Coordinates of C-alpha atoms in Angstrom, one line a residue:
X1326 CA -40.4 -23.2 -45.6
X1327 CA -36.7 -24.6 -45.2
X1328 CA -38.1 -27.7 -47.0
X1329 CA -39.4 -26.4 -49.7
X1330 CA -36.4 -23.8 -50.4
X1331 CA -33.9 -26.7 -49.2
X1332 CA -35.8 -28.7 -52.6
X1333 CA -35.5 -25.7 -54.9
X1334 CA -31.7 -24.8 -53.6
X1335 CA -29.8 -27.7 -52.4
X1336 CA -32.0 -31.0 -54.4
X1337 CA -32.4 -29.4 -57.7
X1338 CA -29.5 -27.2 -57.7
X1339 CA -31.0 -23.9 -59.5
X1340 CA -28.4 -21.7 -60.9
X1341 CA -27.2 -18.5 -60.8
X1342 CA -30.2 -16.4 -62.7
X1343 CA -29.3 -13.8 -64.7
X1344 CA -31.1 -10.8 -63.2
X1345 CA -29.3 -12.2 -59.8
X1346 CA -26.0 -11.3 -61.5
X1347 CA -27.7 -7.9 -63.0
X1348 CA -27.9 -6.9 -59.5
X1349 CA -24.6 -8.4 -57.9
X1350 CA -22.7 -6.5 -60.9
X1351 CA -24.4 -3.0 -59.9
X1352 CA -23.8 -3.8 -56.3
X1353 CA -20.1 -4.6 -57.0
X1354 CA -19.8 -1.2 -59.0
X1355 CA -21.7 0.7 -56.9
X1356 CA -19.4 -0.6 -54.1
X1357 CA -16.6 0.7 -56.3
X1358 CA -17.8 4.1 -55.9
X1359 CA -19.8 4.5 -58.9
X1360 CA -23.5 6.1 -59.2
X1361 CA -26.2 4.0 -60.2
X1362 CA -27.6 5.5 -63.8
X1363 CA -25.1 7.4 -64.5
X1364 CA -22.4 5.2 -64.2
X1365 CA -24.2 2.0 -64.5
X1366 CA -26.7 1.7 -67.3
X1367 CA -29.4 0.0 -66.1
X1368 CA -33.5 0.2 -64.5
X1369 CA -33.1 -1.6 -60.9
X1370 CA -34.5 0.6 -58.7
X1371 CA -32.4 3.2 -56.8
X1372 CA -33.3 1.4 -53.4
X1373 CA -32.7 -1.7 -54.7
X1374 CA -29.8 -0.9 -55.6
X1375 CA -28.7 0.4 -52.4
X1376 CA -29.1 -2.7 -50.8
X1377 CA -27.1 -4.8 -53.6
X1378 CA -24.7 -2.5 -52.9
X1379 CA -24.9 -2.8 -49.2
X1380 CA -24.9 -6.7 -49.8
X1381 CA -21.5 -6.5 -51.8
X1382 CA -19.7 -4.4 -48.8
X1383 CA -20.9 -7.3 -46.5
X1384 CA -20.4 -10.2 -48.8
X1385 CA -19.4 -9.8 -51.7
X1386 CA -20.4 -11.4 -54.8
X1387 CA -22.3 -14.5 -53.0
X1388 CA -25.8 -15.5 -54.3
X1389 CA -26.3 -17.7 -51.3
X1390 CA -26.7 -14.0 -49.1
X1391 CA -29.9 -12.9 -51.7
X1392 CA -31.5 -16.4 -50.8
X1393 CA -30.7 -15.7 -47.0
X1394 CA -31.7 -12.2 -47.0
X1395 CA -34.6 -13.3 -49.8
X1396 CA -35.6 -15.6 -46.7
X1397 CA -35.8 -13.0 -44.5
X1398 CA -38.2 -10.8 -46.2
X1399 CA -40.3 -13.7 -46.8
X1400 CA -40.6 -14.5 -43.4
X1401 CA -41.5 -10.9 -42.7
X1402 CA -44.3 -10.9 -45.1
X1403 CA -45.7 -14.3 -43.8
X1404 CA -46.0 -12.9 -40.6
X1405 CA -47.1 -9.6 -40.9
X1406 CA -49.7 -10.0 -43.4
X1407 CA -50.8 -13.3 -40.7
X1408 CA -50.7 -10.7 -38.0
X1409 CA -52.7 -7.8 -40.5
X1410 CA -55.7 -10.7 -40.9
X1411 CA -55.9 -11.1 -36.8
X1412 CA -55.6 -7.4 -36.1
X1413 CA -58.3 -6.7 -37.9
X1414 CA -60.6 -9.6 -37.5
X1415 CA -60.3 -10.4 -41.5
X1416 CA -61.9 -14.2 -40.6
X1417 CA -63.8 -14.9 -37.4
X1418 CA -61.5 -16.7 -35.4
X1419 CA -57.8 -16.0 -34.9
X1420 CA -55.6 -18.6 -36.9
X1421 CA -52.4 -19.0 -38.6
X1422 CA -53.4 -20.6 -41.9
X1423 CA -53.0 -17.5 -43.8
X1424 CA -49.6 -18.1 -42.6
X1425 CA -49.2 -21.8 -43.9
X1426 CA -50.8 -21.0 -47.1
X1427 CA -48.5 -17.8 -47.7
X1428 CA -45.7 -20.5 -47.2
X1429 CA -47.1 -22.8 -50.0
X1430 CA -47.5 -19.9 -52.5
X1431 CA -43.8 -18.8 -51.6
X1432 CA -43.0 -21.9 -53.5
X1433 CA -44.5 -21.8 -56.8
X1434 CA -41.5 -21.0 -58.3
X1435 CA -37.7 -20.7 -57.3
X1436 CA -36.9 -17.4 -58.6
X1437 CA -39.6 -16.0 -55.8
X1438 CA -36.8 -17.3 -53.2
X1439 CA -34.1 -14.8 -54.1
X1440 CA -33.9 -11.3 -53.0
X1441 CA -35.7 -9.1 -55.9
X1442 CA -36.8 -6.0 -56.1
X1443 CA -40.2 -6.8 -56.4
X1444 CA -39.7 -8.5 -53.3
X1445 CA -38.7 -5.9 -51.1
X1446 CA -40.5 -3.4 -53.0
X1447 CA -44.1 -5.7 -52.4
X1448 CA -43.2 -5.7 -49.1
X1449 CA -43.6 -2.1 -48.7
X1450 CA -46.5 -2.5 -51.0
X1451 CA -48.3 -5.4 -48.1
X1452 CA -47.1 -2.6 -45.5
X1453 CA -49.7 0.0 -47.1
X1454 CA -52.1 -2.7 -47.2
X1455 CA -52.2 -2.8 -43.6
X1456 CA -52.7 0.9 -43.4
X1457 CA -55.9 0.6 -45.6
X1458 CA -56.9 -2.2 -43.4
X1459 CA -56.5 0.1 -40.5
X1460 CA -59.3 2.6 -41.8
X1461 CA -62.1 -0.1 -42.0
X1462 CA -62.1 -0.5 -38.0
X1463 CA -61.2 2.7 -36.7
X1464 CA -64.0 5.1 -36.7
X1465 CA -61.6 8.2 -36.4
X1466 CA -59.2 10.0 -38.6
X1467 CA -55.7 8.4 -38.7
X1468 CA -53.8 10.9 -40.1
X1469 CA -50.3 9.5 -39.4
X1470 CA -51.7 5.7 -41.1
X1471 CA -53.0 7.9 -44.3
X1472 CA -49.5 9.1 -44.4
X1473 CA -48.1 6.2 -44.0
X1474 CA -50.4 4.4 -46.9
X1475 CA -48.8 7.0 -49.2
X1476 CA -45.1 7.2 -47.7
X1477 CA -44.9 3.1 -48.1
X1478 CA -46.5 3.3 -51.7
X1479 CA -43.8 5.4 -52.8
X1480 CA -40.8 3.5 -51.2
X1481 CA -42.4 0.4 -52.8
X1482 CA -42.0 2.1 -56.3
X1483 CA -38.4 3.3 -55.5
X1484 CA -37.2 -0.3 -54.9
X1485 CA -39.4 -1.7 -58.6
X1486 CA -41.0 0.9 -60.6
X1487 CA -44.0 -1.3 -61.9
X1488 CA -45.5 -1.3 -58.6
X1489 CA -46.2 2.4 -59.5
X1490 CA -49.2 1.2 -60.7
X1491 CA -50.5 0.5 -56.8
X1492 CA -51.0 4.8 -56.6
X1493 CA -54.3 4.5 -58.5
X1494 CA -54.8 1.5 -56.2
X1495 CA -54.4 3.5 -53.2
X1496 CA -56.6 6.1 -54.4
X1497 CA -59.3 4.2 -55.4
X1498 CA -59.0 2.4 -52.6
X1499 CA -58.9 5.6 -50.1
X1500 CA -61.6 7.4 -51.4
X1501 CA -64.0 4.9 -52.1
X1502 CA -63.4 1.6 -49.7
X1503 CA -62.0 4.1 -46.8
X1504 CA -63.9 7.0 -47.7
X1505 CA -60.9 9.0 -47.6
X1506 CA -61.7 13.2 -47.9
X1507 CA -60.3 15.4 -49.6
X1508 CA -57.6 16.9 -46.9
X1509 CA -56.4 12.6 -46.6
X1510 CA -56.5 12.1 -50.3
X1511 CA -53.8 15.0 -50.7
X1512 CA -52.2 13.6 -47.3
X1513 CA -51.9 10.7 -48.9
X1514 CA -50.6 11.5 -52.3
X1515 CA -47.7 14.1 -50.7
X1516 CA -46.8 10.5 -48.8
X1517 CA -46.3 9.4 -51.6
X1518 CA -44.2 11.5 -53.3
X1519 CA -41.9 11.8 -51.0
X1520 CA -39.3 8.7 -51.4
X1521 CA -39.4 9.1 -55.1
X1522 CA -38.6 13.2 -54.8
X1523 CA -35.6 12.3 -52.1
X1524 CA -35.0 9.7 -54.9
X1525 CA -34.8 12.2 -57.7
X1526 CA -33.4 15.5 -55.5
X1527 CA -30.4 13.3 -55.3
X1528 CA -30.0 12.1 -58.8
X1529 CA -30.6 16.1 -59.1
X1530 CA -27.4 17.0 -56.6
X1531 CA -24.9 15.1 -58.7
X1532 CA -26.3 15.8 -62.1
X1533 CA -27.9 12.3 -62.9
X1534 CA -31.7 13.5 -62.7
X1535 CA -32.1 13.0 -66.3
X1536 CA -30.3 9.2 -66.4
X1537 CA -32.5 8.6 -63.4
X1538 CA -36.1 9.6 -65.3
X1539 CA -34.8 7.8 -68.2
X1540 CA -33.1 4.5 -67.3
X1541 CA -35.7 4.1 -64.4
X1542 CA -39.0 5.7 -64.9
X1543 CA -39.3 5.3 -69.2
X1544 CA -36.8 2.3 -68.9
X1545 CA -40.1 0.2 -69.8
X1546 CA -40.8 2.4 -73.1
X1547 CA -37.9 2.4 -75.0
X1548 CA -36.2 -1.1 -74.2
X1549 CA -37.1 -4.8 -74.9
X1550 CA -38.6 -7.2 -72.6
X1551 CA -36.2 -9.8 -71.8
X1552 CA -38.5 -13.0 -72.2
X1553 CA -36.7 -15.2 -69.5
X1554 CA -39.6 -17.6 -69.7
X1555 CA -42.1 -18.5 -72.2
X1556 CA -46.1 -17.2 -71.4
X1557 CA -47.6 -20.7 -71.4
X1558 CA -45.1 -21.4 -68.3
X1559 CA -46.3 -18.9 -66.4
X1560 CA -49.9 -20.1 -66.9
X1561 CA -48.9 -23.6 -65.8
X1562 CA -47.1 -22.1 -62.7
X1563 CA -50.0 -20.0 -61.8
X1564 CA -53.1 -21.7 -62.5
X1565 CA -53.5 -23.6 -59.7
X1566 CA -53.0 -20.7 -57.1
X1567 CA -55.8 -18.4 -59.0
X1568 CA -58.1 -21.9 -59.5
X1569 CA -58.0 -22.4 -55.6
X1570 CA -58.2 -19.1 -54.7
X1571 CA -61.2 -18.4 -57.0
X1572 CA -62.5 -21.9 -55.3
X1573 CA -62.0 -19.8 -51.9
X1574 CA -63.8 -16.9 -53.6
X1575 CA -67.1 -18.5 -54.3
X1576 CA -67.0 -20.6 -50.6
X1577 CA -66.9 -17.5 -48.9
X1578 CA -69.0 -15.7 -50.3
X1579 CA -71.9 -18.5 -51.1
X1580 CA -71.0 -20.3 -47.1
X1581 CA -70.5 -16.9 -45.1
X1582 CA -72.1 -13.9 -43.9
X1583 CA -69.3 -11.3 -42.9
X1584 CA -69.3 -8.3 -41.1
X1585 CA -69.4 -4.6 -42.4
X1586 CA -65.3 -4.2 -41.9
X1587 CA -64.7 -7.8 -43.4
X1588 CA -66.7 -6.8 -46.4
X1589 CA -64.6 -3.6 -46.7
X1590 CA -61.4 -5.7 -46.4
X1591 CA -62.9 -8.3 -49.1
X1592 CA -63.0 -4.9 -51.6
X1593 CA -59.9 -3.8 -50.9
X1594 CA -58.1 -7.8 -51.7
X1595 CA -60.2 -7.7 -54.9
X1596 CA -58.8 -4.0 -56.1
X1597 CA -55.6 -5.3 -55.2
X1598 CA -55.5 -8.4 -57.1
X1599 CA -57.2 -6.3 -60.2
X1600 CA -53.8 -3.5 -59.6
X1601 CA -51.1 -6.1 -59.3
X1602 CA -51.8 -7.7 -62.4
X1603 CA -51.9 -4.5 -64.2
X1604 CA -48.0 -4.4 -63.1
X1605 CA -47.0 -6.9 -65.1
X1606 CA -47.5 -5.0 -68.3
X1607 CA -44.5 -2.3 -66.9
X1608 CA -42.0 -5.3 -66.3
X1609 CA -38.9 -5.2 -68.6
X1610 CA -38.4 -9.2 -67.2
X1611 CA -41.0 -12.0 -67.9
X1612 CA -39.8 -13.7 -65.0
X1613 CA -42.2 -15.5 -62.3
X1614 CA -40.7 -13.5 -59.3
X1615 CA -43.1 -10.1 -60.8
X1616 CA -45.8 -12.1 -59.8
X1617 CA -44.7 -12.4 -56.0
X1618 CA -47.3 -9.5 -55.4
X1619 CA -50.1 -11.1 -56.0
X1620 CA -49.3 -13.8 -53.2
X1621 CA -51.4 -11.6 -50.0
X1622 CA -53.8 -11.6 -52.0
X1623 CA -54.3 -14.9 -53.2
X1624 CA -53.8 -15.9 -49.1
X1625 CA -56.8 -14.1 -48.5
X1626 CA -59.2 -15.7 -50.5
X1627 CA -57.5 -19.3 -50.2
X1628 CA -57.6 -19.4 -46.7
X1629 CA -61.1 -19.4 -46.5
X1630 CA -61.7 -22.6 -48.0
X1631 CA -60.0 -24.3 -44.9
X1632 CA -61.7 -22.0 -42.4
X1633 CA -65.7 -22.0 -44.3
X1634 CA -66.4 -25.5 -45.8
X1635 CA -67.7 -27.4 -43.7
X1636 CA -67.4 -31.0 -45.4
X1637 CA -64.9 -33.4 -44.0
X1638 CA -64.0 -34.6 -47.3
X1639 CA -64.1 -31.8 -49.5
X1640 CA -61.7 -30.0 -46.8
X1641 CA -59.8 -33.2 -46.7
X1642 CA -59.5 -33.0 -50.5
X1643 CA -58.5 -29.3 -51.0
X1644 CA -55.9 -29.8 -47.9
X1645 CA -53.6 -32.5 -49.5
X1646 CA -54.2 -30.9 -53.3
X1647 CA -53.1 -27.6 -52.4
X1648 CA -50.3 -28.8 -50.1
X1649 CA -49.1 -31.2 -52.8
X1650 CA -50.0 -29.5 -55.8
X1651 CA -48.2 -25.8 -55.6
X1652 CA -44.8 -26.6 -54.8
X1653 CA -44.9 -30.3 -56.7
X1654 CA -45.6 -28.2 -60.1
X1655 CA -43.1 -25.6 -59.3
X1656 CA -40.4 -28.4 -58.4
X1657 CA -41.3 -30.5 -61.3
X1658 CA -41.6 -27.5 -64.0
X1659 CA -37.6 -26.7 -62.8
X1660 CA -37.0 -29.4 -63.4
X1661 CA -37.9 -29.5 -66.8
X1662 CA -36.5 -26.5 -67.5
X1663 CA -33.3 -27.6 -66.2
X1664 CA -33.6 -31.0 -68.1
X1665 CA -34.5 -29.4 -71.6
X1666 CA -32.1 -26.3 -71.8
X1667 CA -35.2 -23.9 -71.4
X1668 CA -33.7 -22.6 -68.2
X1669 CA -30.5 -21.0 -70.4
X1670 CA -32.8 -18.1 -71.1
X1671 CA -32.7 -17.1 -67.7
X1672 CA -30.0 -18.8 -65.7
X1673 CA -26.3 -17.8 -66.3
X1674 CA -24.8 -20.5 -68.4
X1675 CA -21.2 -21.0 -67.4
X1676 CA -18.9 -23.3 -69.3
X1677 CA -15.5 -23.3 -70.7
X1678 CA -15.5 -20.3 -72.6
X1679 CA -16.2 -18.4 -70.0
X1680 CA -13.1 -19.0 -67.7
X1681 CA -11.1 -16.6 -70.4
X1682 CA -12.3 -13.9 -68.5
X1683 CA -11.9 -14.9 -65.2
X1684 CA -10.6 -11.9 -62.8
X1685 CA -10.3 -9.6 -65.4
X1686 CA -12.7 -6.2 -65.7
X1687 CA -14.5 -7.1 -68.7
X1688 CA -17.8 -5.5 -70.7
X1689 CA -20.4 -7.7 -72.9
X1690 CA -22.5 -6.2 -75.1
X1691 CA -25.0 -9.1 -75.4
X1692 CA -27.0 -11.3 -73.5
X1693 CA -24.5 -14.4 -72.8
X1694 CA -23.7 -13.0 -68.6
X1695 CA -21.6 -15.9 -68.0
X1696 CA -18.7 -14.0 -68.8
X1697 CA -19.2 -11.6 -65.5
X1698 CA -19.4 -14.8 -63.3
X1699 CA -15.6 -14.6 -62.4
X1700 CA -14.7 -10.8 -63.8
X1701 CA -15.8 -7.3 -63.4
X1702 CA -17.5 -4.8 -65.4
X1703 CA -15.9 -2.3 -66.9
X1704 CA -18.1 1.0 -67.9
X1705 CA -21.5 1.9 -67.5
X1706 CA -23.1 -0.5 -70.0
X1707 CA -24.5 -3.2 -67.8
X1708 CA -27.9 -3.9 -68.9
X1709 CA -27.4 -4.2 -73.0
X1710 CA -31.0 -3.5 -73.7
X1711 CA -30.8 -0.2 -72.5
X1712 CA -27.2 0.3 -73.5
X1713 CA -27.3 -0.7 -76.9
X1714 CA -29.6 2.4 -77.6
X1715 CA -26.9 4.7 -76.4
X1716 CA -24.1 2.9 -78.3
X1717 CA -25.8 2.9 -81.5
X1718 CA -26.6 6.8 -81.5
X1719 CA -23.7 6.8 -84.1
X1720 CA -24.8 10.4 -85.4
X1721 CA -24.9 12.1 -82.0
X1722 CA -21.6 13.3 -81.7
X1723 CA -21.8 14.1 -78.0
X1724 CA -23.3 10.4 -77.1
X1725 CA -19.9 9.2 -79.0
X1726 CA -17.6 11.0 -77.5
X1727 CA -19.0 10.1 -74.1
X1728 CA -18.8 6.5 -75.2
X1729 CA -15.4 7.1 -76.0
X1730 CA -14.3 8.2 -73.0
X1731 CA -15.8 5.6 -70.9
X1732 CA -14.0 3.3 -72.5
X1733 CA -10.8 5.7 -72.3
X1734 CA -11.2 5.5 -69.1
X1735 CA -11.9 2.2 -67.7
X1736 CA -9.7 0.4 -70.5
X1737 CA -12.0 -3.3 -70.4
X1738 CA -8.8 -6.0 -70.7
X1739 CA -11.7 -7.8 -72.9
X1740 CA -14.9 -6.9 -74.8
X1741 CA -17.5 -9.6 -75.7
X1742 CA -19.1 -8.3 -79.0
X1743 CA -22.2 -11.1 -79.5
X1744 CA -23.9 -8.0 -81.5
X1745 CA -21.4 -6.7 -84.0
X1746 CA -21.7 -3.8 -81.8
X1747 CA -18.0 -2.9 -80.8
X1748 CA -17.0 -3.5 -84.6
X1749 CA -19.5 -0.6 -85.4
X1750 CA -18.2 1.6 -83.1
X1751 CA -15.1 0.9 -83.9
X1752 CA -15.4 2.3 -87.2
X1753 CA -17.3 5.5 -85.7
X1754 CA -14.4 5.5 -83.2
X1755 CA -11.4 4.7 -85.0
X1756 CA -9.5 6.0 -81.8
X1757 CA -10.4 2.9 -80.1
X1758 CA -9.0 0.4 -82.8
X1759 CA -5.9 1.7 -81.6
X1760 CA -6.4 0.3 -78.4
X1761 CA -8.0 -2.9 -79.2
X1762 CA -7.3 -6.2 -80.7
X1763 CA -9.5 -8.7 -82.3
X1764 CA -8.5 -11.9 -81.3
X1765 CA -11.2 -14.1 -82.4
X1766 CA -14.8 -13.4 -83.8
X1767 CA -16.6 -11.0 -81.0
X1768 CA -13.9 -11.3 -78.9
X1769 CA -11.6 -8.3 -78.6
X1770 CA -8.7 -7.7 -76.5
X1771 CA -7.0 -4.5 -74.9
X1772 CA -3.5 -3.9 -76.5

């Protein structure tokens, strides 16, 4: 695990990625004593961005902390979800390949190494996993794990809303892998609804419910995706994890005869795999880090071509391949990026230009984030997808006068305009050419 991460961090030098500095800029506000949503624009997750948040207090703006902490999590994961597949006699004999494989699948890419919200919200996600996996040995009612099923589901979708789409998972799987009835079903779902209620009876107490529902829970419907990386690159990064795991599929099921419980565990894998590719379509990121839930159950299926077939040099074969294969793809594919400029579209470029700003409070409205790398934002409008719908709203009079007095208020010493934006409003706002300069083509300057 340090090997392959030492590779991706230290050998070929990834950069800062953009969403990385999404979420360092809304822990640094937030830090600041501002409210996420209604004084940062923007759809991280509420508990996700409590713990940016938590991250600036401790360290401040230092990416090398979400690697550490990104580590951490990982390390967690590996080891529970080992530990889940022993528990519960998933294989026959007690082993820690799961374990070794997770590792591998960890690596097929280096965004999966930072601290995400998909992360820590698929971690909460693998947590309800092992509840379901509780209910295909015991053969009593567990009400406090079909609580818990439903009280981790939710927490996953407060830290990245697309894993809301793991609530029909955990029905389906309840009622008909489990055989939930109908007093757990309902146990289940108030579980459930639980974190994201707290969530919203917050946002509720100081009058940012609706900026919560909006920015977080329709975020997906009324902004653009941010295409950090082409669709054909995600196919080349995933293709061999799903080829050997499909190999692993048809090994153990053509090689093995498995018990009543195993066969119940095998369902629930396969509905899970089915549900976390469905999350994909509510990501506002095309990044390979959305994918990081899928990893468990990929594990699954892999690990049973090293513990079913039988042949020394088929084993022998599938051993090196997979060992070599996923991390020497996800190494060699950064690197490509990195050599053909493909990775600007999702790392922070940071070059000359971009020292103007330097330790000044600052606000962009476009896509070019190397200009936070040394400054601070100023106003709400950090994530300029979902901003630029509420700066445009040139005939709502109320939206305009709120915009105004953001920037009455927090007074940015410069404003990147890549979008023509700021010159629009300006002529909306005619109060605000008083305070501003333009020094230079999208570049405008407080007075």
């Amino acid at each position: 695990m340090l090997l392959f991460g030492g590779i991706y961090i230290w050998v070929l030098d990834v950069p800062m990625l953009q969403p990385e500095l999404i979420w360092m800029l809304a822990g640094e506000r937030m830090s600041e004593g501002f409210s996420m949503y209604i004084d940062i624009i923007d759809d991280t997750g509420p508990l996700s961005a409590t713990v940016y948040w938590m991250i600036h207090v401790l360290f401040g703006k230092n990416l090398f902390a979400y690697k550490l902490l990104g580590g951490l999590v990982i390390f967690f994961q590996i080891a529970y979800i080992n530990g889940l597949f022993i528990r519960y006699k998933s294989f026959d004999e007690n082993t820690y390949i799961p374990a070794l494989v997770l590792v591998v699948l960890f690596h097929f890419s280096f965004d999966i190494l930072t601290l995400s919200p998909a992360l820590m919200g698929s971690t909460f996600i693998v947590l309800a996993l092992g509840q379901l996996f509780s209910q295909t040995v015991l053969q009593k009612e567990g009400s406090d794990s079909i609580l818990l099923v439903g009280i981790f589901g939710g927490i996953a979708a407060c830290f990245h809303f697309p894993l809301v789409i793991f609530l029909p998972y955990l029905i389906v799987a309840g009622v008909t892998v489990s055989g939930f009835n109908f007093n757990q079903f309902l146990l289940s779902l108030l579980g459930y609804f639980l974190p994201i209620i707290g969530c919203g009876l917050y946002y509720f107490w100081i009058d940012g419910l609706p900026e919560f529902v909006i920015q977080y829970i329709f975020a997906t419907r009324v902004i653009d995706v941010y295409y950090h990386v082409q669709f054909l690159d995600l196919i080349l990064l995933l293709i061999a994890p799903f080829s050997f795991a499909a190999a692993g599929y048809f090994i153990g099921t053509v090689f093995k005869l498995i018990t009543v419980n195993q066969q119940k565990q095998k369902q629930l894998i396969i509905l899970f795999l089915l549900f976390a590719l469905l999350t994909i379509f509510l990501t506002n990121r095309r990044t390979p880090y959305q994918f990081v839930i899928l990893l468990p159950g990929l594990t699954y299926f892999i690990t049973q071509i090293f513990l079913y077939l039988q042949r020394g040099f088929l084993l022998q074969f599938f051993s090196i391949s997979f060992l070599i294969s996923i991390p020497l793809i996800g190494f060699g594919w950064t690197n490509y990026q990195k050599a053909s400029g493909k990775i600007d579209s999702y790392a922070v470029a940071f070059s000359e230009k971009h020292r103007e700003t330097a330790g000044k409070s600052i606000l962009v409205l476009g896509n070019d984030l190397g200009y936070y790398q040394q400054a601070k934002l100023a106003t709400p409008y950090l994530n300029y997808n979902l901003s630029k719908g509420i700066l445009r709203d040139f005939n709502n009079f109320a939206e305009m006068a709120a915009v105004y007095q953001d920037f009455l208020k927090e007074k940015p010493e410069m404003i990147i305009d890549e979008d023509g934006l700021f010159e629009q409003l300006v002529e909306r706002i005619p109060l605000l050419e008083n305070s501003y300069l333009k020094k230079s083509e999208g570049i405008y300057v407080l007075k």
